Backbone as CSV, one residue per row, in Angstrom:
resi,resn,N_x,N_y,N_z,CA_x,CA_y,CA_z,C_x,C_y,C_z
1,MET,26.969,36.782,-29.079,26.532,36.420,-30.418,25.298,35.533,-30.314
2,VAL,24.296,35.789,-31.140,23.089,34.978,-31.140,23.402,33.618,-31.738
3,ASP,22.968,32.572,-31.072,23.203,31.213,-31.559,22.149,30.874,-32.593
4,ILE,22.577,30.589,-33.810,21.626,30.293,-34.894,20.795,29.048,-34.601
5,THR,21.334,28.151,-33.791,20.625,26.905,-33.504,19.730,27.017,-32.281
6,ASP,19.701,28.168,-31.630,18.908,28.356,-30.425,17.458,28.627,-30.798
7,PRO,16.540,27.679,-30.500,15.143,27.861,-30.902,14.464,29.007,-30.163
8,THR,15.058,29.487,-29.076,14.445,30.585,-28.333,14.936,31.943,-28.812
9,SER,15.753,31.954,-29.859,16.288,33.220,-30.361,15.156,34.172,-30.717
10,SER,15.297,35.426,-30.276,14.265,36.423,-30.574,14.655,37.306,-31.751
11,ASP,15.778,37.023,-32.384,16.239,37.816,-33.517,15.634,37.251,-34.790
12,HIS,14.776,38.030,-35.427,14.039,37.546,-36.588,14.661,37.930,-37.921
13,ARG,15.880,38.452,-37.887,16.550,38.783,-39.133,17.157,37.524,-39.755
14,PRO,17.180,37.413,-41.087,17.871,36.277,-41.710,19.359,36.350,-41.416
15,ALA,19.992,35.194,-41.307,21.408,35.130,-40.957,22.287,34.982,-42.186
16,ILE,23.434,35.659,-42.148,24.507,35.471,-43.122,25.683,34.864,-42.367
17,VAL,26.054,33.649,-42.732,27.236,33.031,-42.137,28.466,33.555,-42.879
18,ILE,29.460,34.016,-42.133,30.712,34.486,-42.722,31.832,33.615,-42.180
19,CYS,32.601,33.031,-43.093,33.651,32.093,-42.696,34.945,32.379,-43.440
20,ALA,35.983,32.757,-42.691,37.342,32.847,-43.237,37.989,31.496,-42.967
21,TRP,38.209,30.721,-44.034,38.587,29.322,-43.852,40.030,29.097,-43.406
22,ASP,40.883,30.091,-43.547,42.287,29.937,-43.158,42.465,30.421,-41.722
23,ALA,42.924,29.527,-40.851,43.087,29.876,-39.434,44.086,31.012,-39.238
24,LYS,44.983,31.217,-40.202,45.978,32.287,-40.088,45.438,33.639,-40.542
25,GLU,44.234,33.651,-41.081,43.642,34.892,-41.579,43.092,35.702,-40.412
26,ALA,43.730,36.804,-40.128,43.332,37.634,-38.986,42.593,38.889,-39.406
27,ALA,42.437,39.110,-40.704,41.874,40.380,-41.167,40.399,40.536,-40.814
28,TRP,39.641,39.447,-40.854,38.210,39.577,-40.615,37.873,39.206,-39.182
29,ASP,37.443,40.191,-38.408,36.994,39.976,-37.044,35.627,40.629,-36.912
30,PRO,34.573,39.825,-36.729,33.226,40.405,-36.698,32.940,41.245,-35.467
31,ILE,33.738,41.071,-34.405,33.514,41.839,-33.178,34.288,43.150,-33.287
32,GLU,33.564,44.242,-33.414,34.195,45.527,-33.696,34.516,46.360,-32.468
33,ASP,33.780,46.165,-31.397,33.964,47.045,-30.251,33.816,46.263,-28.953
34,LEU,33.820,46.967,-27.865,33.781,46.322,-26.556,32.416,45.737,-26.208
35,SER,31.412,45.979,-27.038,30.084,45.433,-26.764,30.057,43.916,-26.895
36,GLY,30.990,43.376,-27.677,31.009,41.935,-27.897,30.004,41.470,-28.930
37,GLN,29.275,42.410,-29.528,28.281,42.058,-30.539,28.920,42.058,-31.925
38,PRO,28.611,41.060,-32.743,29.190,41.034,-34.085,28.571,42.106,-34.979
39,TRP,29.385,42.600,-35.926,28.867,43.529,-36.926,27.831,42.816,-37.783
40,SER,26.785,43.534,-38.163,25.759,42.977,-39.046,25.316,44.040,-40.039
41,PRO,25.021,43.637,-41.279,24.484,44.597,-42.256,23.016,44.870,-41.971
42,ALA,22.486,45.938,-42.551,21.078,46.272,-42.358,20.193,45.137,-42.845
43,GLY,19.241,44.735,-42.021,18.267,43.733,-42.418,18.712,42.290,-42.254
44,ALA,19.895,42.076,-41.731,20.380,40.707,-41.546,21.271,40.673,-40.313
45,ARG,21.668,39.482,-39.913,22.620,39.337,-38.818,23.714,38.386,-39.263
46,THR,24.890,38.571,-38.732,26.007,37.727,-39.122,26.269,36.663,-38.071
47,VAL,26.709,35.517,-38.553,27.145,34.416,-37.706,28.550,34.055,-38.173
48,ALA,29.530,34.244,-37.324,30.913,33.943,-37.685,31.209,32.477,-37.403
49,VAL,31.747,31.778,-38.402,32.171,30.387,-38.239,33.686,30.362,-38.375
50,PRO,34.393,29.914,-37.343,35.866,29.936,-37.399,36.429,28.843,-38.284
51,ALA,37.682,29.008,-38.658,38.376,28.013,-39.475,38.465,26.681,-38.737
52,ALA,38.528,25.597,-39.505,38.645,24.252,-38.937,39.140,23.327,-40.039
53,ASP,39.269,22.049,-39.719,39.584,21.054,-40.740,38.571,21.186,-41.880
54,PRO,39.006,21.131,-43.145,38.084,21.376,-44.260,36.834,20.501,-44.260
55,ASP,36.958,19.219,-43.956,35.776,18.357,-43.965,34.826,18.689,-42.822
56,ILE,35.398,18.973,-41.656,34.561,19.388,-40.522,33.886,20.715,-40.833
57,LEU,34.650,21.622,-41.424,34.109,22.936,-41.757,32.989,22.821,-42.788
58,ALA,33.173,21.966,-43.788,32.120,21.767,-44.794,30.840,21.266,-44.141
59,SER,30.967,20.335,-43.199,29.788,19.810,-42.495,29.133,20.891,-41.637
60,THR,29.955,21.684,-40.967,29.426,22.755,-40.123,28.658,23.777,-40.956
61,LEU,29.238,24.174,-42.082,28.577,25.162,-42.941,27.288,24.604,-43.525
62,SER,27.310,23.336,-43.942,26.094,22.721,-44.476,25.006,22.645,-43.412
63,ALA,25.408,22.388,-42.158,24.425,22.342,-41.074,23.785,23.717,-40.874
64,HIS,24.579,24.776,-40.941,24.012,26.128,-40.840,23.031,26.381,-41.978
65,LEU,23.408,25.971,-43.184,22.551,26.228,-44.345,21.270,25.403,-44.328
66,SER,21.260,24.304,-43.581,20.041,23.496,-43.495,19.027,24.121,-42.537
67,ASP,19.482,25.087,-41.751,18.595,25.822,-40.861,17.931,26.929,-41.676
68,GLY,16.619,26.966,-41.699,15.895,27.922,-42.538,16.168,29.367,-42.217
69,ARG,16.768,29.642,-41.062,17.062,31.030,-40.702,18.345,31.536,-41.340
70,THR,19.187,30.618,-41.805,20.414,31.014,-42.501,20.099,31.156,-43.976
71,ARG,20.223,32.375,-44.496,19.840,32.637,-45.879,21.031,32.949,-46.768
72,ALA,22.241,33.000,-46.190,23.405,33.322,-47.014,24.680,32.815,-46.348
73,LEU,25.681,32.567,-47.182,27.014,32.173,-46.726,28.040,32.930,-47.552
74,LEU,28.955,33.591,-46.852,30.061,34.272,-47.510,31.367,33.643,-47.033
75,LEU,32.048,32.954,-47.939,33.370,32.407,-47.662,34.399,33.500,-47.951
76,VAL,35.427,33.598,-47.111,36.419,34.655,-47.251,37.819,34.056,-47.226
77,GLY,38.618,34.417,-48.218,39.994,33.922,-48.271,40.852,34.800,-49.162
78,ARG,41.942,34.255,-49.627,42.903,34.997,-50.441,42.982,34.423,-51.848
79,THR,43.430,35.254,-52.780,43.719,34.806,-54.136,45.202,34.992,-54.432
80,ARG,45.745,34.031,-55.144,47.139,34.129,-55.589,47.212,34.583,-57.041
81,ARG,46.071,34.842,-57.657,46.031,35.078,-59.100,45.548,36.460,-59.499
82,SER,45.414,37.356,-58.545,44.913,38.688,-58.892,45.448,39.711,-57.896
83,ASP,45.594,40.950,-58.385,45.978,42.056,-57.506,44.757,42.773,-56.956
84,GLY,43.576,42.317,-57.339,42.341,42.917,-56.849,41.489,41.883,-56.141
85,PHE,40.380,42.335,-55.577,39.429,41.421,-54.937,38.694,40.642,-56.021
86,ARG,38.339,39.418,-55.704,37.619,38.582,-56.665,36.435,37.915,-55.988
87,VAL,35.337,37.848,-56.718,34.200,37.042,-56.290,34.181,35.838,-57.221
88,GLN,34.409,34.666,-56.647,34.528,33.445,-57.463,33.142,32.946,-57.845
89,ILE,32.940,32.714,-59.128,31.628,32.357,-59.654,31.327,30.869,-59.548
90,ARG,32.356,30.036,-59.620,32.097,28.597,-59.656,33.212,27.829,-58.959
91,ALA,32.928,26.562,-58.690,33.926,25.662,-58.103,33.814,24.310,-58.799
92,GLU,34.940,23.632,-58.908,34.982,22.347,-59.602,34.889,21.186,-58.624
93,ASN,34.408,20.081,-59.127,34.260,18.854,-58.345,35.627,18.183,-58.223
94,ARG,36.417,18.643,-57.246,37.783,18.149,-57.063,38.059,17.897,-55.586
95,THR,38.846,16.868,-55.315,39.312,16.638,-53.956,40.299,17.744,-53.583
96,LEU,40.616,17.828,-52.316,41.524,18.883,-51.860,42.875,18.824,-52.553
97,ASP,43.360,17.603,-52.820,44.666,17.481,-53.476,44.567,17.579,-54.994
98,GLY,43.351,17.709,-55.518,43.143,17.858,-56.954,43.301,16.584,-57.752
99,ALA,43.455,15.453,-57.058,43.749,14.200,-57.748,42.513,13.488,-58.295
100,GLY,41.348,13.844,-57.812,40.145,13.148,-58.273,38.901,13.960,-57.979
101,ARG,37.758,13.331,-58.209,36.472,13.985,-57.964,36.094,13.872,-56.493
102,MET,35.600,14.950,-55.943,35.123,14.946,-54.568,33.847,14.124,-54.453
103,ASN,32.967,14.293,-55.433,31.654,13.659,-55.418,31.471,12.901,-56.731
104,ARG,31.439,11.580,-56.658,31.388,10.775,-57.887,30.132,10.998,-58.714
105,VAL,29.035,11.323,-58.064,27.780,11.496,-58.803,27.404,12.971,-58.980
106,GLY,28.217,13.867,-58.415,27.899,15.285,-58.509,28.310,15.871,-59.840
107,PRO,27.789,17.052,-60.160,28.168,17.718,-61.410,29.636,18.116,-61.390
108,SER,30.208,18.337,-62.560,31.619,18.719,-62.651,31.877,20.101,-62.075
109,VAL,30.867,20.969,-62.170,31.018,22.356,-61.715,29.756,22.765,-60.960
110,ALA,29.940,23.519,-59.895,28.810,24.111,-59.169,28.966,25.624,-59.210
111,ARG,27.869,26.319,-59.464,27.916,27.773,-59.592,27.425,28.452,-58.318
112,ALA,28.123,29.506,-57.928,27.734,30.286,-56.754,26.328,30.839,-56.948
113,THR,25.594,30.939,-55.872,24.216,31.436,-55.931,24.089,32.864,-55.394
114,ALA,25.197,33.436,-54.968,25.187,34.810,-54.451,24.972,35.804,-55.589
115,PRO,24.511,37.021,-55.272,24.329,38.063,-56.301,25.690,38.659,-56.689
116,VAL,26.425,37.915,-57.483,27.824,38.248,-57.784,27.964,39.627,-58.418
117,ALA,27.157,39.929,-59.418,27.279,41.222,-60.105,27.076,42.382,-59.130
118,ASP,26.097,42.259,-58.236,25.848,43.319,-57.259,26.992,43.425,-56.262
119,MET,27.581,42.303,-55.893,28.707,42.320,-54.961,29.912,43.021,-55.581
120,VAL,30.212,42.694,-56.846,31.347,43.312,-57.528,31.099,44.808,-57.701
121,ARG,29.884,45.178,-58.086,29.549,46.595,-58.257,29.718,47.346,-56.937
122,ALA,29.244,46.765,-55.846,29.352,47.414,-54.543,30.816,47.568,-54.112
123,LEU,31.622,46.549,-54.373,33.043,46.625,-54.034,33.731,47.739,-54.814
124,ASN,33.443,47.825,-56.111,34.045,48.879,-56.930,33.575,50.265,-56.488
125,GLU,32.294,50.378,-56.148,31.772,51.664,-55.687,32.380,52.067,-54.349
126,ALA,32.836,51.080,-53.579,33.490,51.356,-52.295,34.969,51.692,-52.471
127,GLY,35.409,51.772,-53.729,36.798,52.126,-54.003,37.757,50.950,-53.978
128,LEU,37.218,49.741,-54.031,38.047,48.537,-54.035,38.042,47.938,-55.433
129,ILE,39.205,47.653,-55.973,39.287,47.033,-57.298,38.810,45.596,-57.169
130,ALA,37.775,45.232,-57.927,37.178,43.900,-57.796,36.617,43.443,-59.121
131,ASP,36.585,42.126,-59.294,35.943,41.541,-60.464,35.358,40.186,-60.095
132,ALA,34.595,39.624,-61.020,34.069,38.271,-60.868,34.932,37.345,-61.703
133,SER,35.159,36.149,-61.201,36.028,35.216,-61.912,35.475,33.798,-61.839
134,SER,35.543,33.097,-62.977,35.182,31.683,-62.988,36.407,30.810,-62.762
135,ASP,37.538,31.443,-62.454,38.796,30.745,-62.199,38.737,30.120,-60.805
136,ALA,38.555,28.808,-60.750,38.464,28.101,-59.472,39.859,27.731,-59.001
137,GLU,40.338,28.396,-57.972,41.673,28.121,-57.467,41.676,26.810,-56.686
138,ASP,42.786,26.095,-56.747,42.895,24.796,-56.087,43.249,24.988,-54.622
139,ASP,42.238,25.242,-53.807,42.486,25.442,-52.386,41.239,25.098,-51.591
140,VAL,41.314,25.317,-50.292,40.203,24.981,-49.405,38.952,25.791,-49.753
141,GLY,39.115,27.039,-50.183,37.960,27.858,-50.523,37.115,27.245,-51.624
142,SER,37.766,26.812,-52.694,37.030,26.180,-53.796,36.402,24.863,-53.350
143,TYR,37.143,24.120,-52.529,36.643,22.852,-51.996,35.368,23.084,-51.184
144,LEU,35.391,24.090,-50.318,34.222,24.381,-49.493,33.052,24.882,-50.331
145,LEU,33.350,25.747,-51.298,32.282,26.279,-52.147,31.560,25.150,-52.861
146,TYR,32.322,24.243,-53.476,31.668,23.119,-54.164,30.909,22.248,-53.171
147,SER,31.535,21.949,-52.039,30.929,21.041,-51.075,29.583,21.536,-50.572
148,VAL,29.513,22.811,-50.173,28.246,23.307,-49.630,27.187,23.431,-50.724
149,LEU,27.595,23.796,-51.936,26.627,23.879,-53.029,26.086,22.502,-53.396
150,ALA,26.969,21.504,-53.437,26.559,20.148,-53.811,25.696,19.491,-52.740
151,ASN,25.814,19.955,-51.504,25.073,19.330,-50.398,23.834,20.099,-49.983
152,LEU,23.430,21.093,-50.775,22.203,21.810,-50.443,21.005,20.869,-50.506
153,GLU,20.115,21.026,-49.549,18.915,20.203,-49.532,17.987,20.619,-50.665
154,GLU,17.312,19.634,-51.243,16.351,19.933,-52.302,15.024,20.351,-51.676
155,GLY,14.291,21.142,-52.408,12.964,21.525,-51.961,12.933,22.681,-50.979
156,VAL,14.071,23.353,-50.778,14.086,24.524,-49.903,14.546,25.727,-50.714
157,ASP,14.261,26.914,-50.199,14.723,28.124,-50.867,16.247,28.104,-50.921
158,THR,16.804,28.349,-52.097,18.258,28.309,-52.250,18.891,29.516,-51.579
159,PRO,19.790,29.292,-50.624,20.472,30.422,-49.995,21.498,31.039,-50.939
160,ALA,21.882,32.268,-50.649,22.927,32.951,-51.423,24.286,32.493,-50.893
161,ILE,25.076,31.864,-51.758,26.379,31.331,-51.361,27.440,31.919,-52.275
162,GLY,28.444,32.561,-51.673,29.487,33.186,-52.472,30.847,33.069,-51.816
163,LEU,31.881,33.352,-52.611,33.260,33.272,-52.150,33.981,34.557,-52.547
164,LEU,34.452,35.277,-51.547,35.190,36.521,-51.755,36.671,36.273,-51.502
165,ARG,37.499,36.632,-52.474,38.949,36.482,-52.332,39.608,37.857,-52.299
166,ALA,40.515,38.024,-51.331,41.307,39.245,-51.229,42.691,38.968,-51.775
167,PRO,43.351,39.964,-52.365,44.716,39.752,-52.841,45.645,39.418,-51.682
168,GLU,46.609,38.556,-51.941,47.606,38.268,-50.925,48.342,39.552,-50.584
169,GLY,48.540,39.789,-49.316,49.236,40.988,-48.886,48.333,42.180,-48.661
170,GLU,47.049,42.067,-49.012,46.124,43.181,-48.776,45.957,43.380,-47.272
171,GLY,45.929,44.615,-46.824,45.853,44.932,-45.409,44.516,44.613,-44.779
172,ASP,44.531,44.510,-43.455,43.337,44.136,-42.710,42.177,45.093,-42.931
173,ALA,42.458,46.393,-42.972,41.379,47.381,-43.097,40.628,47.206,-44.411
174,ALA,41.357,46.992,-45.503,40.709,46.830,-46.809,39.925,45.526,-46.867
175,VAL,40.474,44.460,-46.277,39.765,43.168,-46.275,38.475,43.294,-45.469
176,THR,38.549,43.923,-44.313,37.349,44.102,-43.492,36.297,44.911,-44.247
177,ARG,36.731,45.976,-44.921,35.791,46.794,-45.700,35.166,45.990,-46.827
178,ALA,35.965,45.140,-47.475,35.453,44.317,-48.573,34.434,43.289,-48.074
179,VAL,34.730,42.655,-46.943,33.794,41.667,-46.392,32.471,42.337,-46.042
180,LYS,32.535,43.484,-45.387,31.305,44.198,-45.027,30.524,44.623,-46.264
181,THR,31.229,45.117,-47.258,30.573,45.571,-48.490,29.895,44.409,-49.199
182,ALA,30.588,43.277,-49.303,30.012,42.098,-49.962,28.811,41.576,-49.183
183,ALA,28.925,41.539,-47.857,27.808,41.060,-47.036,26.602,41.991,-47.142
184,GLN,26.849,43.301,-47.201,25.745,44.249,-47.363,25.039,44.044,-48.696
185,ALA,25.820,43.786,-49.748,25.214,43.533,-51.066,24.364,42.271,-51.034
186,MET,24.835,41.252,-50.340,24.056,40.014,-50.215,22.787,40.258,-49.406
187,ALA,22.912,41.027,-48.318,21.773,41.266,-47.432,20.638,41.985,-48.137
188,ARG,20.972,42.825,-49.106,19.928,43.560,-49.835,19.003,42.627,-50.610
189,HIS,19.438,41.407,-50.853,18.622,40.450,-51.595,17.862,39.487,-50.682
190,LEU,18.025,39.620,-49.379,17.389,38.695,-48.449,16.054,39.247,-47.982
191,SER,15.039,38.412,-48.008,13.733,38.827,-47.504,13.634,38.476,-46.023
192,PRO,12.797,39.184,-45.279,12.629,38.865,-43.858,12.152,37.430,-43.678
193,LEU,12.496,36.847,-42.537,12.050,35.485,-42.268,10.559,35.454,-42.010
194,PRO,9.879,34.436,-42.553,8.469,34.276,-42.164,8.390,33.911,-40.687
195,ARG,7.275,34.214,-40.054,7.167,33.989,-38.609,7.402,32.537,-38.226
196,SER,7.036,31.599,-39.078,7.223,30.187,-38.760,8.690,29.830,-38.639
197,ARG,9.571,30.525,-39.374,11.006,30.281,-39.278,11.637,31.140,-38.216
198,ALA,11.076,32.311,-37.987,11.708,33.260,-37.088,11.499,32.884,-35.618
199,GLY,10.456,32.145,-35.323,10.120,31.888,-33.942,10.836,30.787,-33.285
């Protein structure tokens, strides 16, 4: 796997970080074959970030997003509120336990920057029942979505950040297909890296 932080990297495609935040989630594995190379959509490359403690994971994801070569983040998890796939549109300013605000000076709600409509359309065209939802579930996924959106650096191009939820009990094959489909939809909106960032 190409290291996004390696300044000698010769891969000039913009990176999409894909993170399944639940350590028990085995459905998404970016390594498809014996080559050891991660799957990537056309025009982009994927960087898999494994599950970890939520605060550590939030810092890790924000660090990836501060690198100009990372142009997108796709969070992947489960939904308890739908029988179909969902692309979550927003996240609330809440601590993990829901007892208070995560960020005292931050906005009450942060909106995903990913091309949600295109992602939902692509999922449906792939034969997967999917919709967009502003229903922010009280879990690590919503916590991470708000955290990375609230910590984006000012004055830089806004990366595409989205959260894909699979129904509980959905099989590995369908989840893998949904992740690939959503990432491909995101990649279609990414422009090539300028040489100053690519080098």
